Amino acid sequence: MANPSLPFAPVTEGIQSMAALSNALLQTMIEAQRTQIAVLTAWQKSLSAINQELWDEWACRFAGGAPIDV
C-alpha cells in the first residue's frame, strides 16, 4: 500500500528492473554508435590517403614537377 504522505507511488522492483534493462540497451546502442564512428573515421582517412596519392601522381605527370606536401 502506498504511503499517503508521498506525492508519488514508491518505485517497485519491476520498474527498477525495466529501468536497468533500458539502461543496458541504451549503453549497448551508444557503444555500437561509437564503433560505427570509429570505422567511418578510419574509412575517411584511407580515402584521404588515396586522394593524396592520386593528386601527387597527377601533379608529377601533368604539372611538371614533384608535388609539394602540405
mmCIF file of C-alpha atoms in Angstrom:
data_model
loop_
_atom_site.group_PDB
_atom_site.id
_atom_site.type_symbol
_atom_site.label_atom_id
_atom_site.label_comp_id
_atom_site.label_asym_id
_atom_site.label_seq_id
_atom_site.Cartn_x
_atom_site.Cartn_y
_atom_site.Cartn_z
ATOM 1 C CA MET A 1 0.000 0.000 0.000
ATOM 2 C CA ALA A 2 1.303 3.408 -0.898
ATOM 3 C CA ASN A 3 2.124 5.905 1.785
ATOM 4 C CA PRO A 4 -0.452 8.731 1.547
ATOM 5 C CA SER A 5 2.157 11.316 2.564
ATOM 6 C CA LEU A 6 4.190 10.666 -0.609
ATOM 7 C CA PRO A 7 3.086 12.567 -3.735
ATOM 8 C CA PHE A 8 4.008 9.561 -5.890
ATOM 9 C CA ALA A 9 3.937 5.794 -5.612
ATOM 10 C CA PRO A 10 7.180 4.130 -4.487
ATOM 11 C CA VAL A 11 9.319 2.546 -7.182
ATOM 12 C CA THR A 12 8.708 -1.168 -7.369
ATOM 13 C CA GLU A 13 11.167 -3.872 -8.317
ATOM 14 C CA GLY A 14 9.508 -4.300 -11.712
ATOM 15 C CA ILE A 15 10.099 -0.690 -12.629
ATOM 16 C CA GLN A 16 13.667 -0.865 -11.348
ATOM 17 C CA SER A 17 14.408 -3.949 -13.452
ATOM 18 C CA MET A 18 12.878 -2.303 -16.540
ATOM 19 C CA ALA A 19 14.991 0.792 -15.922
ATOM 20 C CA ALA A 20 18.110 -1.381 -15.623
ATOM 21 C CA LEU A 21 17.239 -3.191 -18.860
ATOM 22 C CA SER A 22 16.572 0.103 -20.608
ATOM 23 C CA ASN A 23 19.898 1.475 -19.381
ATOM 24 C CA ALA A 24 21.754 -1.636 -20.560
ATOM 25 C CA LEU A 25 20.190 -1.397 -24.024
ATOM 26 C CA LEU A 26 20.991 2.298 -24.260
ATOM 27 C CA GLN A 27 24.618 1.716 -23.273
ATOM 28 C CA THR A 28 24.895 -1.041 -25.903
ATOM 29 C CA MET A 29 23.474 1.231 -28.600
ATOM 30 C CA ILE A 30 25.840 4.058 -27.636
ATOM 31 C CA GLU A 31 28.826 1.694 -27.794
ATOM 32 C CA ALA A 32 27.696 0.448 -31.219
ATOM 33 C CA GLN A 33 27.460 4.021 -32.458
ATOM 34 C CA ARG A 34 30.962 4.779 -31.141
ATOM 35 C CA THR A 35 32.234 1.775 -33.089
ATOM 36 C CA GLN A 36 30.458 2.987 -36.234
ATOM 37 C CA ILE A 37 32.030 6.426 -35.889
ATOM 38 C CA ALA A 38 35.489 4.868 -35.423
ATOM 39 C CA VAL A 39 35.011 2.759 -38.569
ATOM 40 C CA LEU A 40 33.795 5.782 -40.538
ATOM 41 C CA THR A 41 36.790 7.828 -39.404
ATOM 42 C CA ALA A 42 39.230 5.086 -40.432
ATOM 43 C CA TRP A 43 37.486 4.774 -43.811
ATOM 44 C CA GLN A 44 37.711 8.514 -44.401
ATOM 45 C CA LYS A 45 41.420 8.516 -43.539
ATOM 46 C CA SER A 46 42.057 5.775 -46.091
ATOM 47 C CA LEU A 47 40.116 7.694 -48.748
ATOM 48 C CA SER A 48 42.127 10.796 -47.909
ATOM 49 C CA ALA A 49 45.380 8.887 -48.421
ATOM 50 C CA ILE A 50 44.147 7.562 -51.786
ATOM 51 C CA ASN A 51 43.128 11.063 -52.845
ATOM 52 C CA GLN A 52 46.536 12.453 -51.861
ATOM 53 C CA GLU A 53 48.319 9.732 -53.814
ATOM 54 C CA LEU A 54 46.230 10.388 -56.934
ATOM 55 C CA TRP A 55 46.840 14.120 -56.609
ATOM 56 C CA ASP A 56 50.597 13.547 -56.297
ATOM 57 C CA GLU A 57 50.620 11.347 -59.394
ATOM 58 C CA TRP A 58 48.637 13.935 -61.357
ATOM 59 C CA ALA A 59 50.945 16.735 -60.242
ATOM 60 C CA CYS A 60 54.047 14.783 -61.262
ATOM 61 C CA ARG A 61 52.656 13.881 -64.672
ATOM 62 C CA PHE A 62 50.751 16.975 -65.782
ATOM 63 C CA ALA A 63 52.004 19.853 -63.641
ATOM 64 C CA GLY A 64 55.637 19.250 -64.467
ATOM 65 C CA GLY A 65 57.150 18.632 -61.102
ATOM 66 C CA ALA A 66 57.128 16.997 -57.750
ATOM 67 C CA PRO A 67 54.127 17.795 -55.576
ATOM 68 C CA ILE A 68 54.521 19.932 -52.507
ATOM 69 C CA ASP A 69 53.308 18.025 -49.473
ATOM 70 C CA VAL A 70 51.218 20.095 -47.147
#
